[in-house]
Amino acid sequence: MPPRRFQFSLNPLWPHYLSWACVGIAVLLGVARYGILDLPDPMHCNALLSEGRWLDTKFRNWQPDGCMMHQYKPNDVATCMSSKRVVFVGDSVTRQLFFQFAHVIDPKLPTSPPDDAQKHADHSYTSTTSNIQLQFYWDPYLNSSHTHTLLHPTSRLSSPPDAPALLVLGSGLWYLRYAESGGLPAWEAKMESTLAAISQTRSPLADVVVVLPIEDVVPSKLARERAASMHASDIDAMNSDLSHRIRPPALRDPFTFLPVPSRRPQGLPIALPLVFNQMLHPSQTEDGLHFSNLVVGMQAHILLNLRCNDVLPKTFPLDKTCCRRYPWPSVLHLLVLAGVVLWAPANWLLARRFSPRSSGMPLIRDDEVPGLALSFAAAIIYVADRTGFWLKEQKQFSPWSFGFLSLLCLAIGLLTVKQADNDLGFLNREQTDEWKGWMQIAILIYHYTGASKISGIYNPIRVLVAAYLFMTGYGHTTFYFKKADFGLLRVAQVLVRLNLLTMLLAYTMNTDYISYYFAPLVSMWYLIIYGTMVAASQYNDRMLFLIPKILLSMAFVTWFMSEHWLLETLFEFLERFCNIHWSAREWAFRVNLDLWIVYFGMFSALAVIKFREYRLADHPKWPLVVKAAAAVSAVILLWFFAFELSQPDKFAYNLWHPYVSFLPVGAFVVLRNANAILRSASSRVFAFIGTCSLETFIIQYHLWLAGDTKGILVVLPGRHSRPLNLLLTTIVFIYVSHLVAKATGEFTNWICGSAKGKGPALPTSQPPSTAAPSSRTAPPTAEPEGQEVIFMVPQDQDEPRKDREGNPLPREPDTPARPSRRWLDRLAEGSSTPQASPGFRVWYGDSEWKPGLATKLLIGLGVMWLLNIMWPGPQP
């Protein structure tokens, strides 16, 4: 008997196991860091002051350890410290920091003393924008009468009315520079008395008191006299002494919750930004002592983050995570959040309590999966971006990172290309899923790497958004022209599928619906297409009527968006009667950027329909036309890239985008469908992302990115862990998006009452009907046409089989003769009469709530209106 060969087979469910393992690892890391390591510094104030690194080589993006800094503008500072006083006391290093701080508060203020004669003088300014009083007292030894008055106020009030909002003290280098000052012993005695005065006062000397560390110097650039007395070893010893006095090592111990026999030391109410010395770089100084305004200006931003982050209104985007508490949900917000997160688990537990499962029954039934998936997703998304459970850090564009990620994803996509046995036709399902997938991957990389400031990348990304809208116009127009189904069911399916997740996050994350702009944008254009096609729809088969009607719709939308007062009036109505606060200016910008690409999709749909109707592909000169069109399309794409790269910035390109975006989109469609080989090939990885592209676009705001897209989520902290962190968070993000896509598809079926395997479960892509056959290929089997571009998910089951008496039969096994029917083939065969709910239950038990579609929609709109009216305003 021949020996058995070793056989290795991979479990087909390995992607699920890997994904759940990554979720578990991320949760365990979050528990360990949030529950133990961050106990001494839950608000990351110490992280802001102690650790960080430059993310760029131009010294413009400083990254504190594990939190996001805010770049302050004059309006932000005015909100924080309007009509208050800020006092700096110290030497020339403190003076430079004072002037940079003043310039951030009010750009009209100077960045240095007016002349050299006033270097060793006091300076006082008042901001014209916020009425903040800025005072600097020249006192390198901290022994002047001004300093004594600040440290020993005469007022006995618990909070003196003239107490500074920020008091900054800096000294040390002059004690080293001039021996007659007494040197290190004199400095040590002065700091001991100063710290004692700050800690022993009955009332706080200021809202925040900062003692600056002694600044590191660059010995090779110091003047001879300075280099002789300013030694790095002395500076290190002085800073170590300050650190032990202000924040003893025991306070930085993450295991402070463990019982210890000795009494723990108490820290002082003083901030010591030792991180200032980490920010210094030899290239940024000329004299070895004073550094560039870029570096010192960022130090001023650290002081503002320390003082103001927790004071500013805590509304989205929550992109300030250093030294800032996350807002506690209001009562209504907490009820909504608890309802979404706990409803499905409670349903599952009660079902187990009152209906114990018999042997052989699964732990979780199929009808319980959608609710549990959505509850899990809502919980993990909220924890990720509305708590400090995981860290958040800032983005930084790197052309190497952007290029590597783009090429890596392209290689994965190409390696998973599959070839169909026949010609799948023009803009078939697989192709459009793939198209949506690789475009979504490009947009994700663009967002993650912070490439929005790079015009040469921003401009093509704008074209990808236009391509999505092109598919929307193409798919919906094809469907309504072919099916002429303008019933409520179809409208409800489209709008519920597009907006269910967006609405859910708007309430659970306390954000704004319109901030997830893609779903609102596609929904608006769907309603415009619907209104255009439903008007006098009985004449849609006449092109002489339909084309002018579309042109009239195009003219009306253009006029409406050009009259800003119309949109402002509409949004004002929504604000007054629905408590909806939307920015008309922001929405007009979004719509006007792609004002006509949807109509290009509509006209393209009509052209393809007529092309097939007249069988133009059978013409003997059609192959020549295809070659000519492909050549012209290639030239157009080359011209577009040259054109967009020649624009001075993205704002200049935005002016051209509405007029030129249809060119690269149309050129790509022609090239992608130039022959049967290209039409029958598609990438499985790209197509998979395409089936959940709506979910990835929305969920990225909070789970993969952070701070409402302003930063990135950090599960594995550390400057060298970002690649591994990217891998871990990407797996979790994609898997959660996949689960949510399936769950929202089931919810849409339940709301709209459509049965599985029948009727119009929403299509995901463009019409799959085949192009006219070429002379070398046989015509493929015709498929249903008319699907709109909706991000839909697979429906895993067909309608249960029954015998003649209506009793359920076991599911027929899949065989080569009867392969399992792909979910794409079951989608969008035209609207039909609503069937019974597919089995998803609102609550446990055998009974099922079965109101009509209109009733469900009215109840949903009513609940949202009540929530909007009762929803509290921003927290201070």
mmCIF file of C-alpha atoms in Angstrom, residues 89-90 138-149 151 170-171 175 181 186 190 193-194:
data_model
loop_
_atom_site.group_PDB
_atom_site.id
_atom_site.type_symbol
_atom_site.label_atom_id
_atom_site.label_comp_id
_atom_site.label_asym_id
_atom_site.label_seq_id
_atom_site.Cartn_x
_atom_site.Cartn_y
_atom_site.Cartn_z
ATOM 1 C CA VAL A 89 7.914 85.574 32.781
ATOM 2 C CA GLY A 90 11.489 84.611 32.001
ATOM 3 C CA TRP A 138 11.754 90.174 31.454
ATOM 4 C CA ASP A 139 13.063 88.317 34.513
ATOM 5 C CA PRO A 140 15.655 85.625 33.697
ATOM 6 C CA TYR A 141 16.238 84.933 37.414
ATOM 7 C CA LEU A 142 12.560 84.978 38.517
ATOM 8 C CA ASN A 143 13.382 87.458 41.278
ATOM 9 C CA SER A 144 11.756 90.713 40.153
ATOM 10 C CA SER A 145 8.927 92.495 41.925
ATOM 11 C CA HIS A 146 6.502 91.545 39.118
ATOM 12 C CA THR A 147 7.273 87.874 39.640
ATOM 13 C CA HIS A 148 6.917 88.205 43.417
ATOM 14 C CA THR A 149 3.502 89.815 42.963
ATOM 15 C CA LEU A 151 3.553 84.298 43.006
ATOM 16 C CA GLY A 170 10.997 80.098 32.345
ATOM 17 C CA SER A 171 14.459 80.358 33.870
ATOM 18 C CA TYR A 175 22.122 80.932 36.029
ATOM 19 C CA SER A 181 24.157 84.692 39.748
ATOM 20 C CA ALA A 186 21.073 79.553 43.377
ATOM 21 C CA LYS A 190 14.948 79.779 43.513
ATOM 22 C CA SER A 193 10.834 78.654 46.619
ATOM 23 C CA THR A 194 8.923 79.258 43.383
#
